[in-house]
CSV table of C-alpha atoms in Angstrom, one decimal:
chain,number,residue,atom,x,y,z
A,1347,UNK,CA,-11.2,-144.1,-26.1
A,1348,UNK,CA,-8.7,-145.0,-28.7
A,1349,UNK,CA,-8.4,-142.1,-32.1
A,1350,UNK,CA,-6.2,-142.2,-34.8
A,1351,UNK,CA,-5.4,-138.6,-36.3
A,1352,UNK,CA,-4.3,-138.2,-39.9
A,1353,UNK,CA,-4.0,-134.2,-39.8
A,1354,UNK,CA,-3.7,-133.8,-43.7
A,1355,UNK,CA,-7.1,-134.2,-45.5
A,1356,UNK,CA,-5.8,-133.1,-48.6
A,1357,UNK,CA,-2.3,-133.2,-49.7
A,1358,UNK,CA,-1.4,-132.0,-53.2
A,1359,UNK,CA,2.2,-132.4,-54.3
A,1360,UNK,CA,4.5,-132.1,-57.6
A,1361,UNK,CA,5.9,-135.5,-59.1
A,1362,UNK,CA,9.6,-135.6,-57.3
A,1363,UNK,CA,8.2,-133.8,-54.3
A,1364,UNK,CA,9.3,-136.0,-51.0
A,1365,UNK,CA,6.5,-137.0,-49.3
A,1366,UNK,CA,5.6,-137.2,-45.5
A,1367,UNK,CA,2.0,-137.9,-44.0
A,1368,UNK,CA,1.3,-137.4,-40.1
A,1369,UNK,CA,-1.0,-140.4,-38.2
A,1370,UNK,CA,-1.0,-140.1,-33.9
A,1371,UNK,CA,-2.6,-141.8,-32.1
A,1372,UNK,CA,-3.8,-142.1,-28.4
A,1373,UNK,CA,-3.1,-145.0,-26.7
A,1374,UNK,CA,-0.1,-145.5,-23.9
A,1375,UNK,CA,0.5,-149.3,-24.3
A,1376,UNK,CA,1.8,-151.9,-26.7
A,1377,UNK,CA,0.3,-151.0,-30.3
A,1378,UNK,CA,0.1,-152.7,-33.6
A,1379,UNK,CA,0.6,-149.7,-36.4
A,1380,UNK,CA,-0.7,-150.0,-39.6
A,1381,UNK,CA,-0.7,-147.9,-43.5
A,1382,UNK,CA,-3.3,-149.1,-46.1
A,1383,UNK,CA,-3.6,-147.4,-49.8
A,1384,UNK,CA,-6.6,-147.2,-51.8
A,1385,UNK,CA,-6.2,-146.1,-55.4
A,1386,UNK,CA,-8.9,-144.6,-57.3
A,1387,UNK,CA,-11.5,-147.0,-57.9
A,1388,UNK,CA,-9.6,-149.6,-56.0
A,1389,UNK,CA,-9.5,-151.5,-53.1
A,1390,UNK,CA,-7.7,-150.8,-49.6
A,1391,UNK,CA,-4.4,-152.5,-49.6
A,1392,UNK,CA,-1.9,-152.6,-46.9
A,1393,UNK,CA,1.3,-150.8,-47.6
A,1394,UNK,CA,3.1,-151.4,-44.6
A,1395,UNK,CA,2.9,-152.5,-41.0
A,1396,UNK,CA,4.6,-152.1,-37.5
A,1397,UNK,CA,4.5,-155.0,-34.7
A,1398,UNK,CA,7.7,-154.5,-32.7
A,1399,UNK,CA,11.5,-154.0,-34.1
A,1400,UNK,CA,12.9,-151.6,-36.1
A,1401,UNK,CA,10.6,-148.5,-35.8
A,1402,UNK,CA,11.4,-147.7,-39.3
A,1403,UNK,CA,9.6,-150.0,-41.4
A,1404,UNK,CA,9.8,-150.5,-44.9
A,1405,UNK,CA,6.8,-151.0,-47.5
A,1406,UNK,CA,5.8,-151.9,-50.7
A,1407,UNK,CA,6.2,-149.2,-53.6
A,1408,UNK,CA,9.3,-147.4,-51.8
A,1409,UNK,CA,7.2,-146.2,-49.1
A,1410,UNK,CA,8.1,-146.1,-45.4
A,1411,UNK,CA,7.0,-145.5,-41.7
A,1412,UNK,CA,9.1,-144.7,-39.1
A,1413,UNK,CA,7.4,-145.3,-35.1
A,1414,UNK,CA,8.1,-143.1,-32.6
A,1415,UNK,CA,6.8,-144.3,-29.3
A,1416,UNK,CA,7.7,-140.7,-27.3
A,1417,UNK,CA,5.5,-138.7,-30.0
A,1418,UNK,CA,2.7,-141.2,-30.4
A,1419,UNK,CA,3.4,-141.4,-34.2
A,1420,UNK,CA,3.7,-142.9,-37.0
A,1421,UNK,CA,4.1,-140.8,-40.1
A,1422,UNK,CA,4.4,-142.3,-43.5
A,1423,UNK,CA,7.2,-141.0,-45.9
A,1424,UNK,CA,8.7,-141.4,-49.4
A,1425,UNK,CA,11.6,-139.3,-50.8
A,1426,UNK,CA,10.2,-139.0,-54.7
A,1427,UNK,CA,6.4,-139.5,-55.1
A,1428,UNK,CA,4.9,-140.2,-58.6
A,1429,UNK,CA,1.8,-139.9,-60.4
A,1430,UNK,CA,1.1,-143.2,-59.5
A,1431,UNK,CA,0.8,-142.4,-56.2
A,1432,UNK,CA,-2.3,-140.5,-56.4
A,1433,UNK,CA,-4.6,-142.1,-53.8
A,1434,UNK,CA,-6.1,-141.8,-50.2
A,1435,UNK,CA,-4.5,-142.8,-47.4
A,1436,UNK,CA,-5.3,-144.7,-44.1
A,1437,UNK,CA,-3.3,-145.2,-40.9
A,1438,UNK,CA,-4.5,-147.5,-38.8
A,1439,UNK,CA,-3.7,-148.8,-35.0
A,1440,UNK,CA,-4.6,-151.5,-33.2
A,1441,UNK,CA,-4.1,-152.3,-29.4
A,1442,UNK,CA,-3.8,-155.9,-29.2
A,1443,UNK,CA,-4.4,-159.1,-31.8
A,1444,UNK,CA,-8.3,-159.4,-30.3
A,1445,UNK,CA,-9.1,-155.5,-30.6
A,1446,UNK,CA,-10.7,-153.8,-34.0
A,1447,UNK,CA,-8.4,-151.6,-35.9
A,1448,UNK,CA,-9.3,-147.7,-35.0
A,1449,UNK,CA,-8.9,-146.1,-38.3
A,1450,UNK,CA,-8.3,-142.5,-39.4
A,1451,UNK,CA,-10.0,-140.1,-41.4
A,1452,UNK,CA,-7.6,-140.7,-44.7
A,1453,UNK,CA,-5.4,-138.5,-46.4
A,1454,UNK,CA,-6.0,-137.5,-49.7
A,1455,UNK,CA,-3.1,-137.4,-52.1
A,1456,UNK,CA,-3.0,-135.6,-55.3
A,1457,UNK,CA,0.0,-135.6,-57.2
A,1458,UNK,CA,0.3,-133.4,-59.9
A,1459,UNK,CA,2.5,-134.6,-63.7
B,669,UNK,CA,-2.3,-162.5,-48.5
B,670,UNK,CA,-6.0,-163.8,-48.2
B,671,UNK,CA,-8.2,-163.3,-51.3
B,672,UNK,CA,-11.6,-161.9,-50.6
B,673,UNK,CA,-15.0,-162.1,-52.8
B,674,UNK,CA,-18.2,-160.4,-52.0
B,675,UNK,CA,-21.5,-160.8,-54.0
B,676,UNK,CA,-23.2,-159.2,-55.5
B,677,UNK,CA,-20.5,-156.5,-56.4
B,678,UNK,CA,-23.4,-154.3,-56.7
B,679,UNK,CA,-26.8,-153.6,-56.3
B,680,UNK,CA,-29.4,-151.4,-56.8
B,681,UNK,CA,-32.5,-151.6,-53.9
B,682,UNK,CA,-35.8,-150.2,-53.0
B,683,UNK,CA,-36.5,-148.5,-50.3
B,684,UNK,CA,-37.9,-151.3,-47.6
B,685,UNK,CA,-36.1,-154.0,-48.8
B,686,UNK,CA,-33.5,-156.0,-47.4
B,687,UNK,CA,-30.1,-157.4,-49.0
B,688,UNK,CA,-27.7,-160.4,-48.0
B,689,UNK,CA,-23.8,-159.9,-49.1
B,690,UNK,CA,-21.9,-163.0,-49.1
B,691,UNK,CA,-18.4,-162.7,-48.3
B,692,UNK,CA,-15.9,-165.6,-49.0
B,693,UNK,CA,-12.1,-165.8,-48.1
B,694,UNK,CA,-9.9,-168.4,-49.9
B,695,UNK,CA,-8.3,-169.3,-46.8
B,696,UNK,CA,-9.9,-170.2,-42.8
B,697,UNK,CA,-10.1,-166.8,-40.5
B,698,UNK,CA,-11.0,-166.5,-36.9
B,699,UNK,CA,-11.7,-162.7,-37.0
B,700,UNK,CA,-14.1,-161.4,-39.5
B,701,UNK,CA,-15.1,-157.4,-39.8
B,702,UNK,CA,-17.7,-155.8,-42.1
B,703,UNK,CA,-17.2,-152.2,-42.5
B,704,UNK,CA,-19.3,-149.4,-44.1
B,705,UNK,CA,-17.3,-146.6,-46.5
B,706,UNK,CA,-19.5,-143.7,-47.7
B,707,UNK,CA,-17.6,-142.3,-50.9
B,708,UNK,CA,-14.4,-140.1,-49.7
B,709,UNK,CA,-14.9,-141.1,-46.0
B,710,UNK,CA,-12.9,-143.5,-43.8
B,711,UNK,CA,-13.9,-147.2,-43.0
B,712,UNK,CA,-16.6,-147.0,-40.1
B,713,UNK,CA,-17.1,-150.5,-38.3
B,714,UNK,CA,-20.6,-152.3,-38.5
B,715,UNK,CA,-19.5,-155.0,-36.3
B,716,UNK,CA,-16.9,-158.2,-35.3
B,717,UNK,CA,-18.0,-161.8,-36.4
B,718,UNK,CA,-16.1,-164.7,-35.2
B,719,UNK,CA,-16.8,-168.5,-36.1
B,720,UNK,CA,-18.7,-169.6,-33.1
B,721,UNK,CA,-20.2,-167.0,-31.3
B,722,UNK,CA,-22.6,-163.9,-32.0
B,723,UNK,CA,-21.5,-160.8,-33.8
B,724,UNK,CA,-20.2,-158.3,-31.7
B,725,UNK,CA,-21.7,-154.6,-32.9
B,726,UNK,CA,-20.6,-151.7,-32.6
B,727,UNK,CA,-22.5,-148.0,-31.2
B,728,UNK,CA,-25.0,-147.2,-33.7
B,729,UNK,CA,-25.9,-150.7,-35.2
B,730,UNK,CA,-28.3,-153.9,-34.2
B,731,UNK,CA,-28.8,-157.0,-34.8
B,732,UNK,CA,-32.6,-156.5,-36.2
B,733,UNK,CA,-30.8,-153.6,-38.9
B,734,UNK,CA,-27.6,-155.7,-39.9
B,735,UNK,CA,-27.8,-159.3,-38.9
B,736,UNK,CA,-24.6,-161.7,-39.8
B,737,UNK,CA,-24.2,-165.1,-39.9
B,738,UNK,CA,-20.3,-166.7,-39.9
B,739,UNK,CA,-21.3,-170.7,-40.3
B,740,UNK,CA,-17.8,-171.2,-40.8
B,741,UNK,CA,-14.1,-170.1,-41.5
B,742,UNK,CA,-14.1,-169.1,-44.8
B,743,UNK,CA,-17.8,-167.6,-44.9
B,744,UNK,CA,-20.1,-164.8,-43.4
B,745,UNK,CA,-22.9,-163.0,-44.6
B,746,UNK,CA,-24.5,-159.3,-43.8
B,747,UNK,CA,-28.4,-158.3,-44.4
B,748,UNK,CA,-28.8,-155.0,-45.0
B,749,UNK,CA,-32.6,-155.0,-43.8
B,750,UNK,CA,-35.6,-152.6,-44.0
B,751,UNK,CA,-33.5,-150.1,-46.3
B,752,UNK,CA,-33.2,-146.8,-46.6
B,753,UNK,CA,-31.1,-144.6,-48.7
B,754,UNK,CA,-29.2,-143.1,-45.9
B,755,UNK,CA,-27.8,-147.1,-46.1
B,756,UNK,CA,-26.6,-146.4,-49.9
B,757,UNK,CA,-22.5,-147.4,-48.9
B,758,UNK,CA,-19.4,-149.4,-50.0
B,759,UNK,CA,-19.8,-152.6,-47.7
B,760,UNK,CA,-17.0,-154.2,-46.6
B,761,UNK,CA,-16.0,-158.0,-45.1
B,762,UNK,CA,-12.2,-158.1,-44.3
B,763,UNK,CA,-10.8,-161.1,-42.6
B,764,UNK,CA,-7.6,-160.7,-40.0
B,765,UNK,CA,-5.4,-163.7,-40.6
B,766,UNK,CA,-3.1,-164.8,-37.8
B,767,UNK,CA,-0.6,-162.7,-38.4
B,768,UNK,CA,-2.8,-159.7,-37.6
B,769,UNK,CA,-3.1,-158.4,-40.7
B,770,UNK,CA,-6.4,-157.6,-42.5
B,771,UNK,CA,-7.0,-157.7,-46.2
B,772,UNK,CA,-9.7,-156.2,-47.7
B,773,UNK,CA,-11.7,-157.0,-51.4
B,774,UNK,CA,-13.6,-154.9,-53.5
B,775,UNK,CA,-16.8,-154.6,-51.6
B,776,UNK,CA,-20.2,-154.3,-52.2
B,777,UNK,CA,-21.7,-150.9,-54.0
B,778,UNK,CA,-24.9,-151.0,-52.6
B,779,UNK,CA,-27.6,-148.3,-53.5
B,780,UNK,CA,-30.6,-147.2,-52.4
B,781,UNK,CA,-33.5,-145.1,-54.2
């Protein structure tokens, strides 16, 4: 069966720390890749999204995602997180348009002021 | 981006009882999820509802605990029945539009005592 891994259940950087966050999956064909954010108290929002192209994908709120097909990955990264930026995050895959997304476990981000 | 509303936003139930969450999307959808979160935890899929045919569920859940109705494109509805606390949970109704993306609302805070 298809799993998502997010190996960092808590993360807990400075403001100004660069920022990476692991999410593998298992799956060995075409794959639709996706980030969502939920701030405290808020709702899940997608940050960014991969669906063929460019494996380095850009998002909202200087975040990005680079695909790489040989490792199964898709980490998320920014160079200078923020306060703001305290929230957990969700990587998300799915195998074709029809299938359910398979979500991971979240990462928890803390960022200290 | 599709803009989701759930009712009620939050409730407080009795042990036995059942509850109906509406869920309405500004905008027609083919694929409709619902989605449990327990506080801190990742989504966890209830089941798949598209306009036209039964829910599909997923390992765990039934039609006699959770029934939904999708009468149309920009509807669908989930009954919590006979409750329990173990059902206290965020739920969640989040529509994939036809570009593959899925947006999510607020939810529905739902308690148990």
């Amino acid at each position: 069966a298809q799993s998502v891994s997010q190996h960092n259940h808590h993360v807990i950087l400075s403001e100004a720390a660069s920022l990476e966050l692991g999410c593998n999956y298992s799956y060995g064909g075409t794959v639709n890749l996706f980030w969502y954010v939920q701030y405290p108290g808020q709702h899940l929002q997608l940050l960014l999204k991969y669906f063929s192209g460019d494996p380095l994908v850009k998002g909202i709120k200087g975040f990005e995602a680079e695909f790489i097909k040989s490792k199964f990955s898709f980490n998320l990264r920014k160079p200078s997180v923020q306060w703001s930026d305290t929230a957990e995050y969700f990587c998300a895959v799915n195998v074709n348009s029809n299938y359910q997304l398979i979500w991971g476990a979240g990462t928890k981000l803390i960022i200290k002021p | 981006s599709a803009v989701i509303s759930q009712k009620p936003s939050r409730d407080i139930c009795q042990r036995g009882t059942s509850l109906t969450i509406q869920c309405q999307v500004d905008s027609q959808v083919t694929m409709m999820f619902w989605y449990r979160q327990q506080p801190g935890q990742s989504l966890t899929l209830i089941a798949t509802a598209n306009q036209g045919s039964e829910a599909t569920y997923e390992s765990g859940f039934v039609i006699d605990k959770f029934p939904i109705s999708r009468p149309n494109l920009t509807f669908s509805t989930l009954t919590v029945s006979n409750m329990s606390p173990e059902d206290s949970s965020i739920y969640l109704c989040s529509p994939r539009d036809r570009h593959n993306e899925q947006f999510f609302g607020p939810g529905t805070r739902l308690t148990v005592l």
